[in-house]
XYZ file of C-alpha atoms in Angstrom:
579
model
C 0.000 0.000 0.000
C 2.796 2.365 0.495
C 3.700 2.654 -3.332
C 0.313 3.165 -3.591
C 0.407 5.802 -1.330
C 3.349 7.808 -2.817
C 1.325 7.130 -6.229
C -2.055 8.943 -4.611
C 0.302 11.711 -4.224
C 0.753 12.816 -7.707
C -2.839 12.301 -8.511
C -5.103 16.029 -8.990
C -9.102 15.793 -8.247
C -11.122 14.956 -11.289
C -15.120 15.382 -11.430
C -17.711 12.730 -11.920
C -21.148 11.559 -10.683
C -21.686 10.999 -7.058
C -24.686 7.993 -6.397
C -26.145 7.463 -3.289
C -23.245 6.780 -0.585
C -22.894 4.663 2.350
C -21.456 5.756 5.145
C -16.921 4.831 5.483
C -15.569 3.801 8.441
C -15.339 6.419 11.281
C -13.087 8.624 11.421
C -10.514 9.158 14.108
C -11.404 12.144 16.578
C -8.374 14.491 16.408
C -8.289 17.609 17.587
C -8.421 20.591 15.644
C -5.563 22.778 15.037
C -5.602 26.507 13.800
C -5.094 26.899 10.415
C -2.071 27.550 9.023
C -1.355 30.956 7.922
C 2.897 31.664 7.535
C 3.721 35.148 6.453
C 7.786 35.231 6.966
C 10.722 37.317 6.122
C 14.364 36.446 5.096
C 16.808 37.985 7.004
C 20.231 37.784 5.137
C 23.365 38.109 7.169
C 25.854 37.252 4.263
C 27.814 40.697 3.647
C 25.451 42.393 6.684
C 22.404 42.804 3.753
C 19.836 42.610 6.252
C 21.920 42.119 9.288
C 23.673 43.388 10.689
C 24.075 46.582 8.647
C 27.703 46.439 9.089
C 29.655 43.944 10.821
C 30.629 44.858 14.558
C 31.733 43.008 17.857
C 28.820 45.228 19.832
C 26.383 43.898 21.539
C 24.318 46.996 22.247
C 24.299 47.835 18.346
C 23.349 43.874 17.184
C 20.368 44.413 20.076
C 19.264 47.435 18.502
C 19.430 46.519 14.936
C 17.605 43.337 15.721
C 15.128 45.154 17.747
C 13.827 47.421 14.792
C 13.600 44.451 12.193
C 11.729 42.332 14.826
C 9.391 45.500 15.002
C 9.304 46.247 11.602
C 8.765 42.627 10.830
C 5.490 42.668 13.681
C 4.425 45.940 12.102
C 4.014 44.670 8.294
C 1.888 41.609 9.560
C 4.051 39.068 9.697
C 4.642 36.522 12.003
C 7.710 34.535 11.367
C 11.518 35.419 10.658
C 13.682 33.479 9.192
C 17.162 34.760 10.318
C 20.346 33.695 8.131
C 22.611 31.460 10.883
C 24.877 29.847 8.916
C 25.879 31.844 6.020
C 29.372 29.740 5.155
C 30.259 26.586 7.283
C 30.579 29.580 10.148
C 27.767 30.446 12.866
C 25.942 33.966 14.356
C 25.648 31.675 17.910
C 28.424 29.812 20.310
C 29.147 27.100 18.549
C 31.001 23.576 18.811
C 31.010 22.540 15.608
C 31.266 26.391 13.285
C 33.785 29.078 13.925
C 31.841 32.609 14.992
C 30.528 34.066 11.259
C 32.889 37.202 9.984
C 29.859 38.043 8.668
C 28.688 39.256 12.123
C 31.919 40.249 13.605
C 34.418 41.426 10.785
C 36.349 38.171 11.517
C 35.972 34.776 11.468
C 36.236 33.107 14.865
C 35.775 36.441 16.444
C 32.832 36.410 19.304
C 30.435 39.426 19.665
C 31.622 40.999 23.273
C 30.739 40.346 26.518
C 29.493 37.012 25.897
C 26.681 38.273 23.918
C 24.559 35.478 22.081
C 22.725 36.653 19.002
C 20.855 33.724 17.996
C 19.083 33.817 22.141
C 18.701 37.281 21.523
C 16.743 36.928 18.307
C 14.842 33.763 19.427
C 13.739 35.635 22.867
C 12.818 38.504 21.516
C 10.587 37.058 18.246
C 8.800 35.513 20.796
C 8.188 38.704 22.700
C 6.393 39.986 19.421
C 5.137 36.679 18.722
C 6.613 35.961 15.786
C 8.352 32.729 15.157
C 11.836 32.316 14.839
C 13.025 29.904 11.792
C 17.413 29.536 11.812
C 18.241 29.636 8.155
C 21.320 27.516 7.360
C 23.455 27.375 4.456
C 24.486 23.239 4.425
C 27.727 23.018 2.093
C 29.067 26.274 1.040
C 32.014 27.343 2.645
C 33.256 30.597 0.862
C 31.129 33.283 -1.220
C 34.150 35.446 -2.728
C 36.866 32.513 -3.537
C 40.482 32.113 -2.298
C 40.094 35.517 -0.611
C 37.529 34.101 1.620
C 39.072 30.834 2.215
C 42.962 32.481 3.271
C 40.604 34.091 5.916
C 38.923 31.356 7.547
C 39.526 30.149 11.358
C 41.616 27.580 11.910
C 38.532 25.759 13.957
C 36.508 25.671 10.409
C 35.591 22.128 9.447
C 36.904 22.627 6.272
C 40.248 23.414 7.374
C 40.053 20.739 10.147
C 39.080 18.237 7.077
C 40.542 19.077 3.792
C 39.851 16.281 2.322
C 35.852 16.986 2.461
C 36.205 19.849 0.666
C 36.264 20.802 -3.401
C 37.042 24.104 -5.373
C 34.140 24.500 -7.817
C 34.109 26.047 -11.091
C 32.865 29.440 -9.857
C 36.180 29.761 -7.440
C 34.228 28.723 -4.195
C 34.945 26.040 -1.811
C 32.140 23.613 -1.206
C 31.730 20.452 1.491
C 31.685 17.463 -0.715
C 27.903 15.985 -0.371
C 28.534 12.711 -1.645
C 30.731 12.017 2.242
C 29.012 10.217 4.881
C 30.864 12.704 7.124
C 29.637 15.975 5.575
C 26.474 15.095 5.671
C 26.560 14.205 9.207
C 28.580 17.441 10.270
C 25.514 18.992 8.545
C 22.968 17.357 10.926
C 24.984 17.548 13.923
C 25.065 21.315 13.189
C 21.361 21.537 12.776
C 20.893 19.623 16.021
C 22.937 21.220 17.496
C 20.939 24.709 17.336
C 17.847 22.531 18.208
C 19.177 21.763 21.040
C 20.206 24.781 22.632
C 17.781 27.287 21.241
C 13.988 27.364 21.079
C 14.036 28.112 17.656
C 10.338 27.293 16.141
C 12.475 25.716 12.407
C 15.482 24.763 10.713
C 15.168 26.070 7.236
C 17.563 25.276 3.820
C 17.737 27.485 1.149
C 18.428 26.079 -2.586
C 22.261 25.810 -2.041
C 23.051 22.023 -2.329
C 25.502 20.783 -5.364
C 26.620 24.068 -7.065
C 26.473 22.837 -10.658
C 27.027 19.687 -12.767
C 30.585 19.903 -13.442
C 31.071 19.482 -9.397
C 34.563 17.414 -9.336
C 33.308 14.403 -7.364
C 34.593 12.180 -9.726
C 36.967 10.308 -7.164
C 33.648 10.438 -4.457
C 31.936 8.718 -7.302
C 34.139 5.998 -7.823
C 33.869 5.443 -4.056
C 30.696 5.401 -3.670
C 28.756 5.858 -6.262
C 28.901 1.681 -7.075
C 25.005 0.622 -7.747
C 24.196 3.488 -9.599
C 23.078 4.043 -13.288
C 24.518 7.979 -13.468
C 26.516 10.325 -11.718
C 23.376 12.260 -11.091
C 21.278 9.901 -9.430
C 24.043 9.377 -6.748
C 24.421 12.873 -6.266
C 20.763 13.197 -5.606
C 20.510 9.858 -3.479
C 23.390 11.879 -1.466
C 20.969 14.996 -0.421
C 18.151 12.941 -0.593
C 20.089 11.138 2.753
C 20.647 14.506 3.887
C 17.046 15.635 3.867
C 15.714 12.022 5.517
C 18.373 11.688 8.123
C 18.034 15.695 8.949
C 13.884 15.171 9.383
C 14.445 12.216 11.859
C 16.693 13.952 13.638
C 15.275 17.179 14.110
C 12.053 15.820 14.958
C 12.862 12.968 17.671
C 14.925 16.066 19.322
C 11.482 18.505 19.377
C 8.287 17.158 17.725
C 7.154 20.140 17.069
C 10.040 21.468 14.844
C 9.350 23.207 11.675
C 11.558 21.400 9.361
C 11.586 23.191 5.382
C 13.448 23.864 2.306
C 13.303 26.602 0.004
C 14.378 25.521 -3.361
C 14.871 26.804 -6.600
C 11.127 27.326 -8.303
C 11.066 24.496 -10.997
C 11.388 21.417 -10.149
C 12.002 19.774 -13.541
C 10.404 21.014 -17.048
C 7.655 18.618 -18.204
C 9.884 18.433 -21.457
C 12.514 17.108 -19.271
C 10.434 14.724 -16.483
C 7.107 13.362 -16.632
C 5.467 14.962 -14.092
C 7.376 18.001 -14.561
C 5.613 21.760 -14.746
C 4.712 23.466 -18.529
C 7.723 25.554 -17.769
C 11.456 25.933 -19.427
C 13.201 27.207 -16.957
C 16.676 25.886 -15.177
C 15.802 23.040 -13.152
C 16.850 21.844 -9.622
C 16.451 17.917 -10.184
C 19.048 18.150 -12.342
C 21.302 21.724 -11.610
C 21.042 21.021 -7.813
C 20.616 17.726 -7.407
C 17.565 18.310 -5.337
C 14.851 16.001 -5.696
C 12.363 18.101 -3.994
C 9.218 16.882 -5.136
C 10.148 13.955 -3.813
C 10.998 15.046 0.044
C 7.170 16.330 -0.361
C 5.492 13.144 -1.325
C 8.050 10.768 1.195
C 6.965 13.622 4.309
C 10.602 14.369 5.003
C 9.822 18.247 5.070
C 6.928 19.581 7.205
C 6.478 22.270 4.372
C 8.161 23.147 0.958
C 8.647 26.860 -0.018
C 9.955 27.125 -3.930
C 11.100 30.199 -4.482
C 8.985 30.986 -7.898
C 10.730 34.786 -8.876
C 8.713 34.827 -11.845
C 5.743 37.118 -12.796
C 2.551 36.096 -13.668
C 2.682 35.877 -17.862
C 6.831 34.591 -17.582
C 7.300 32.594 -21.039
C 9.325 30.474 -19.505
C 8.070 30.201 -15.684
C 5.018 31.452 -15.310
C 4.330 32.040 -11.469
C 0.222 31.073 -12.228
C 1.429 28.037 -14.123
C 4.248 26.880 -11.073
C 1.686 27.956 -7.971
C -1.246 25.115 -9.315
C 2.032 22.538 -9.997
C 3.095 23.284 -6.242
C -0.102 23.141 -5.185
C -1.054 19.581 -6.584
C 2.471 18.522 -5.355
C 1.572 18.938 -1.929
C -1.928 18.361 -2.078
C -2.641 15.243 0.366
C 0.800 15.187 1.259
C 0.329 17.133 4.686
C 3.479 18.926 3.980
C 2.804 22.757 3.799
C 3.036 24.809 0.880
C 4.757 28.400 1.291
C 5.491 30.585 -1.335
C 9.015 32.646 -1.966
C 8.449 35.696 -3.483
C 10.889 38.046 -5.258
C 9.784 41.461 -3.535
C 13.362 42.853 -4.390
C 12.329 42.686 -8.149
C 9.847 44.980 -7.223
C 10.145 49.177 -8.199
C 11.966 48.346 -11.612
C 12.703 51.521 -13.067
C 11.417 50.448 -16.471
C 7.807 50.972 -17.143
C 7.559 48.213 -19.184
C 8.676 45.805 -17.015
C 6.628 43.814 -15.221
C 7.971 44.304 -12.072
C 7.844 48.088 -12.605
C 6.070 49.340 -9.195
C 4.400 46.391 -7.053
C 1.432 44.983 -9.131
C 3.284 41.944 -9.515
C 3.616 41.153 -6.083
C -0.262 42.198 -5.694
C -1.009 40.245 -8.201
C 0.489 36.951 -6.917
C -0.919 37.728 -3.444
C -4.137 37.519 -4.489
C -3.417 34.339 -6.316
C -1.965 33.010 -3.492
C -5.186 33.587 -1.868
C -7.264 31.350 -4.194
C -5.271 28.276 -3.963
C -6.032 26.710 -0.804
C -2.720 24.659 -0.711
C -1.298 27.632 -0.159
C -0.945 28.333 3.353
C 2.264 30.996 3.270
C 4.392 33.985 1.848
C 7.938 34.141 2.741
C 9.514 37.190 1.016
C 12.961 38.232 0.259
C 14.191 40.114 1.932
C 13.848 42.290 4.812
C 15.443 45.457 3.517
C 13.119 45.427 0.059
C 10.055 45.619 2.161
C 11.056 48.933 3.367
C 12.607 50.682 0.668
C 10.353 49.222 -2.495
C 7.572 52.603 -2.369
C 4.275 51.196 -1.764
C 5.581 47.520 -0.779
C 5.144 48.070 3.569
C 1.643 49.918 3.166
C 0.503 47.123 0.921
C 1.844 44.846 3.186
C 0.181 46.076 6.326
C -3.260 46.382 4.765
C -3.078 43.117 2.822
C -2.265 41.015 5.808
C -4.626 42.725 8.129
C -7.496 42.188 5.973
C -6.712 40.513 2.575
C -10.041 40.258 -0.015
C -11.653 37.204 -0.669
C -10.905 35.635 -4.037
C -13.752 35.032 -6.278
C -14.632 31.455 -6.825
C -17.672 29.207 -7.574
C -19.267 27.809 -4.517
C -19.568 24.369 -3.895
C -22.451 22.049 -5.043
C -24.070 22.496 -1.403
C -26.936 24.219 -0.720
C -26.970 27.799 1.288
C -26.902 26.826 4.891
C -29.305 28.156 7.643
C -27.970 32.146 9.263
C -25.072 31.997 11.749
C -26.594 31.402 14.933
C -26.056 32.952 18.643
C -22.593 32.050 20.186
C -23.150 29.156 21.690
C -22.002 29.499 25.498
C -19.225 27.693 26.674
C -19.400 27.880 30.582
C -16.148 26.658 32.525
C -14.387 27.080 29.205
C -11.767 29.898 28.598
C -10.697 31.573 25.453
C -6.988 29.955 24.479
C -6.478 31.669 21.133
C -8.599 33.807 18.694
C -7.200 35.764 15.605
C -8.765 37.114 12.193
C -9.315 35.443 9.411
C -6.851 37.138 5.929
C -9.956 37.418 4.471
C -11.304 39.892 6.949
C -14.967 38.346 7.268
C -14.601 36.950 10.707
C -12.554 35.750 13.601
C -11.781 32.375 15.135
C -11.839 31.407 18.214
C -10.572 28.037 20.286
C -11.955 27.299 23.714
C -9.165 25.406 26.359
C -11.256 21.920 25.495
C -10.141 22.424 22.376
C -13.106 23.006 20.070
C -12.856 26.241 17.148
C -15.876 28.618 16.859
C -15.425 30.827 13.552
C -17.397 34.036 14.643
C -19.170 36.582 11.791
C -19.609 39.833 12.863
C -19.733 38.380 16.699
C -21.606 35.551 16.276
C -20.735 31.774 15.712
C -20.916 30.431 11.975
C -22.967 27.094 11.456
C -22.808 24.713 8.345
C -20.940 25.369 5.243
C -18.206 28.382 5.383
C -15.488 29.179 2.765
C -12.372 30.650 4.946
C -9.097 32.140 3.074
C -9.937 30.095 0.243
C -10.705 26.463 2.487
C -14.034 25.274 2.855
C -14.753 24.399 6.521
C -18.111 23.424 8.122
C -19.652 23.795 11.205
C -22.488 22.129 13.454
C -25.185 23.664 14.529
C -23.534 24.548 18.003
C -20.867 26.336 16.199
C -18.328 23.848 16.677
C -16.180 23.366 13.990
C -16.082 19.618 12.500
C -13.282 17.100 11.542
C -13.637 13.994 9.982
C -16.652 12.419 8.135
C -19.438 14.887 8.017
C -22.864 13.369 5.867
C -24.508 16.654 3.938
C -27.722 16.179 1.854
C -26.635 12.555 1.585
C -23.241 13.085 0.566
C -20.162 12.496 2.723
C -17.138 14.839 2.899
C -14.283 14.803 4.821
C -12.883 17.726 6.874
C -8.929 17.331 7.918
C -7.671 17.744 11.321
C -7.212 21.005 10.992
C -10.817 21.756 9.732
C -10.290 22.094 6.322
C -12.282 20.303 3.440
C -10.391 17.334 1.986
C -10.087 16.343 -2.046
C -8.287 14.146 -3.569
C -7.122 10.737 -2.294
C -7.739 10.326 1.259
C -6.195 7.562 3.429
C -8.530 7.143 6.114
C -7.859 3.628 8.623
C -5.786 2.108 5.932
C -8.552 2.702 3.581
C -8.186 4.637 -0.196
C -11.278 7.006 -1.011
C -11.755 9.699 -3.502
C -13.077 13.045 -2.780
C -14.100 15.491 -5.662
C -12.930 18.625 -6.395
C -16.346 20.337 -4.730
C -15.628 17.673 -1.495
C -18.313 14.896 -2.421
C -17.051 11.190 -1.448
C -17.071 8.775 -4.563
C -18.689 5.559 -4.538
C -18.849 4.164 -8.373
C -16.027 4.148 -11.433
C -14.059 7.574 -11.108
C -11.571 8.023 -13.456
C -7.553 9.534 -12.067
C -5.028 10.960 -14.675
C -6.486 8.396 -17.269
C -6.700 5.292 -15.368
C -9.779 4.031 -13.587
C -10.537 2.935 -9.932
C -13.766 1.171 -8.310
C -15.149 2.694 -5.680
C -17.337 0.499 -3.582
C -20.719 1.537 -1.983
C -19.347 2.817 0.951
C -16.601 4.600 -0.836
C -13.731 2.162 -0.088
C -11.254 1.655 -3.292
C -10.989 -2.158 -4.431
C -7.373 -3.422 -4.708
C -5.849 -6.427 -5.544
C -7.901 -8.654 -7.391
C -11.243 -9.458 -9.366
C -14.785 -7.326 -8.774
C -17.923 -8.477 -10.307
C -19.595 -5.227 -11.210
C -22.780 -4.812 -12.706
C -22.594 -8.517 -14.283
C -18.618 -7.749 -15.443
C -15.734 -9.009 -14.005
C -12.666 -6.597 -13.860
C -9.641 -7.401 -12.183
C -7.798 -4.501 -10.193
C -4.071 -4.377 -9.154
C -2.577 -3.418 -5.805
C -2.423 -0.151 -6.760
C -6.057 0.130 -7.478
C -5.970 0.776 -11.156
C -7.851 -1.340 -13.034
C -6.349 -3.967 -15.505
C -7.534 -3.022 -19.225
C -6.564 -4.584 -22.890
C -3.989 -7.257 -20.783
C -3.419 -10.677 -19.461
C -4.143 -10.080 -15.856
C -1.536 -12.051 -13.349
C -3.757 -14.618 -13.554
C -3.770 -15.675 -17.032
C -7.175 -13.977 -17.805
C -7.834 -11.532 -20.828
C -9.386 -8.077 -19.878
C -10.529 -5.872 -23.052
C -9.920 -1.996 -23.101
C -12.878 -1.369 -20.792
C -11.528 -3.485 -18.469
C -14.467 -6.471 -18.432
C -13.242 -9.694 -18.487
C -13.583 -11.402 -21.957
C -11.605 -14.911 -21.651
């Protein structure tokens, strides 16, 4: 069932006829969780971009600077930073395994005075604001600006300590060599390492893995590359061990850890790789190395944020045409989606570009709002938002109360007018904040349960939410799991958000429409058909008689058509049994 699993994964809703449905199996009673809502900023510290603004041993002046982003960051409605930590095997924190960044200090293996620990500072006070705090880490680059770089580095640096893990590139840097068992585990001690000792709320990677194709690993290869077809499937096997080992880690040393990567925005051209987006655009599967569509459909990332610097319209990458492939990526996966925008492309001084003023970000804003798999905007980076005219207004209004999309409704009927608030005596308020969409607020109670309240009073049935359809009983409470409506069943995720697609429910496949409605007949997925029986449950693994035909159905749940089943039996191209 598992490759049948990672197969659901690729699979988009289709429509077709709903018949009368039984009801599925119960569903398990989780609680609900608030929906997911990420609005972040990179903060660069290579070459003090963002931070600091130039580099300095002072504690007083890193406070102060870090004080007024923080604020500046809480003030344009977001609620996460992601703060650069590791800008070049070196570290903005007391560290055992990195020499102090010269980034920070002016020189590497120089500490900030007085004992002074930036990372605690930044972590303690994001919290104060409550914003999250997400350490950014760079895994194998070691120098930015060549040989200049590297005659400068601390004698504590790994890659002076270890030589031999390191290789020159063709752009004059110095990079960790990912195909050695030892890099990659110097990378995830470092990232344990700030779990560890800092509450951060993530570990975040940017798109920095192999630098290019013509990486000399040749000697690596022979090493260990022995099993594999191509050069390039070893190299991605190598971060794919990277990613896997780095999300077991992380999350048996805090649960809760936000672990993501921020790649490059194409994954691979459909020209290239089946499954690939209409795009022609560099790709990361095979420039980086990074499988990343992959890490989304094995759940080694808890969200995915592709950096898609494109405008809407881009001949080669349009942004429209790479948010929807994104979005069916993760869709069912449970891994987050989060969007990286290009902000500094913004104010172009050409008119006729598109990125002339800041319609294009707009623009992809409000997309972002009607696709529900997208739960987040990380932008880049901190200093654009306040020096791009127009860019921190828009922010601040657009996060405070962001317009609802316009989309068809779903095939339900109106449901009855929000009723009274239903009292909740003994039970204290835990958490409440505003919808993006500005039409209401939620509200969870300390047993758990979510009230969404319209203009003070508690919604009941059907309600579309940012762009997610959620529903509500008739005591407010919003629902999870199995909900029967007009004789259809939907399904409503943990989180309280309406469920399409493939849905594994107590080791159990069913199909949910694109408008919600369970399936319980023929439905046909990406060309291939599946049986759905009367209570919704896909048939695997063997024969079916259905209305008087017998059709034979592999493990996978597709159903055998113009073959020789396993058998020995011949199936025609409808898939009825003919000999």
């Amino acid at each position: 069932m598992n490759n049948f699993k990672r197969f659901c994964a690729w699979i988009a809703a289709v429509g077709t006829a709903v018949s009368a449905l039984a009801m599925p199996a119960a569903a398990a009673d989780t609680p609900a969780t608030q929906p997911k809502d990420f609005r972040a900023v990179w903060v660069s510290t290579i070459n003090h971009l963002d931070y600091p603004n130039q580099t300095t041993t002072d504690p007083e002046e890193l406070m102060a600077q870090a004080d007024a982003i923080l604020d500046n960051c809480a003030d344009l409605g977001m609620n996460a930073v992601i703060l650069q930590v590791r800008p070049c095997g070196d570290a903005l924190y007391p560290s055992e395994i990195y020499p102090w960044s010269q980034h920070l200090t002016g020189a590497q293996g120089v500490a900030p005075e007085d004992g002074f620990d930036p990372l605690e500072y930044w972590v303690e006070e994001a919290h104060e604001r409550g914003l999250e705090l997400h350490a950014w880490i760079n895994p194998y680059r070691v120098t930015r600006s060549g040989s200049a770089d590297y005659n400068s580095l601390s004698s504590s640096n790994p890659a002076l300590l270890h030589p031999d893990w390191v290789v020159k590139h063709t752009d004059g840097n110095y990079y960790l060599n990912p195909g050695l068992p030892e890099v990659r585990q110097l990378v995830v001690d470092g990232a344990a390492e700030i779990v560890e000792n800092y509450d951060v709320d993530g570990i975040h990677m940017d798109d920095y893995f192999y630098p290019g194709t013509s990486f000399d690993d040749a000697d690596t290869y022979a090493e260990y590359g022995k099993g594999f077809s191509s050069i390039g499937d070893w190299r991605r096997h190598n971060v794919d061990l990277l990613i896997e080992e780095l999300d077991t880690v992380l999350h048996e040393l805090d649960p809760d850890i936000s672990f993501g990567v921020s790649p490059f925005g194409i994954w691979a051209n459909a020209s290239s790789m089946a499954g690939g987006s209409n795009t022609n655009g560099n790709q990361t599967y095979f420039s980086h190395y990074a499988d990343t569509r992959k890490w989304v459909k094995e759940g080694w990332l808890d969200y995915i944020c592709p950096q898609i610097y494109w405008e809407i319209g881009h001949s080669l990458a349009d942004y429209e045409t790479l948010a929807y492939w994104w979005a069916d990526v993760v869709k069912g996966t449970g891994v987050e989606l989060y969007i990286g925008m290009a902000d500094y492309k913004s104010d172009n001084s050409s008119p006729s570009s598109p990125w002339h003023g800041i319609q294009a970000i707009q623009d992809q804003t409000a997309l972002n709002a009607a696709i529900p798999e997208i739960t987040g905007e990380v932008h880049f980076r901190y200093k654009f938002l306040l020096s791009v005219p127009g860019l921190a207004d828009f922010y601040r209004t657009a996060y405070a109360a962001q317009p609802a999309p316009s989309e068809p409704e779903p095939e339900t009927p109106a449901g009855p007018e929000p009723s009274e608030e239903p009292e909740t005596p003994g039970l204290s308020i835990t958490s409440r904040y505003f919808s993006r969409d500005a039409q209401g607020e939620w509200i969870q109670y300390a047993d758990g349960h979510w009230n969404f309240l319209v203009n003070g009073q508690a919604a009941a049935d059907w309600l579309k939410i940012d762009g997610t359809w959620y529903f509500f009983g008739q005591d407010g409470a919003m629902q999870t799991g199995w909900v029967l409506y007009n004789g259809t069943w939907y399904y409503l995720q943990n989180w309280g958000g309406m469920k399409t697609g493939w849905l594994l429910e107590s080791g159990t496949w069913y199909y949910l429409l694109d408008w919600g409605g369970m399936v319980n007949t023929w439905v046909q997925v990406d060309g291939t058909w599946y049986w759905m029986n009367p209570s919704g449950a896909m048939k695997a693994d063997g024969w079916e008689q259905i209305d008087g035909s017998w059709y034979y159905f592999y493990p996978s749940g597709a159903m055998a058509a113009n073959t020789t089943t396993p058998d020995g039996y011949q199936v025609g191209p409808s898939g009825a049994r003919i000999a």
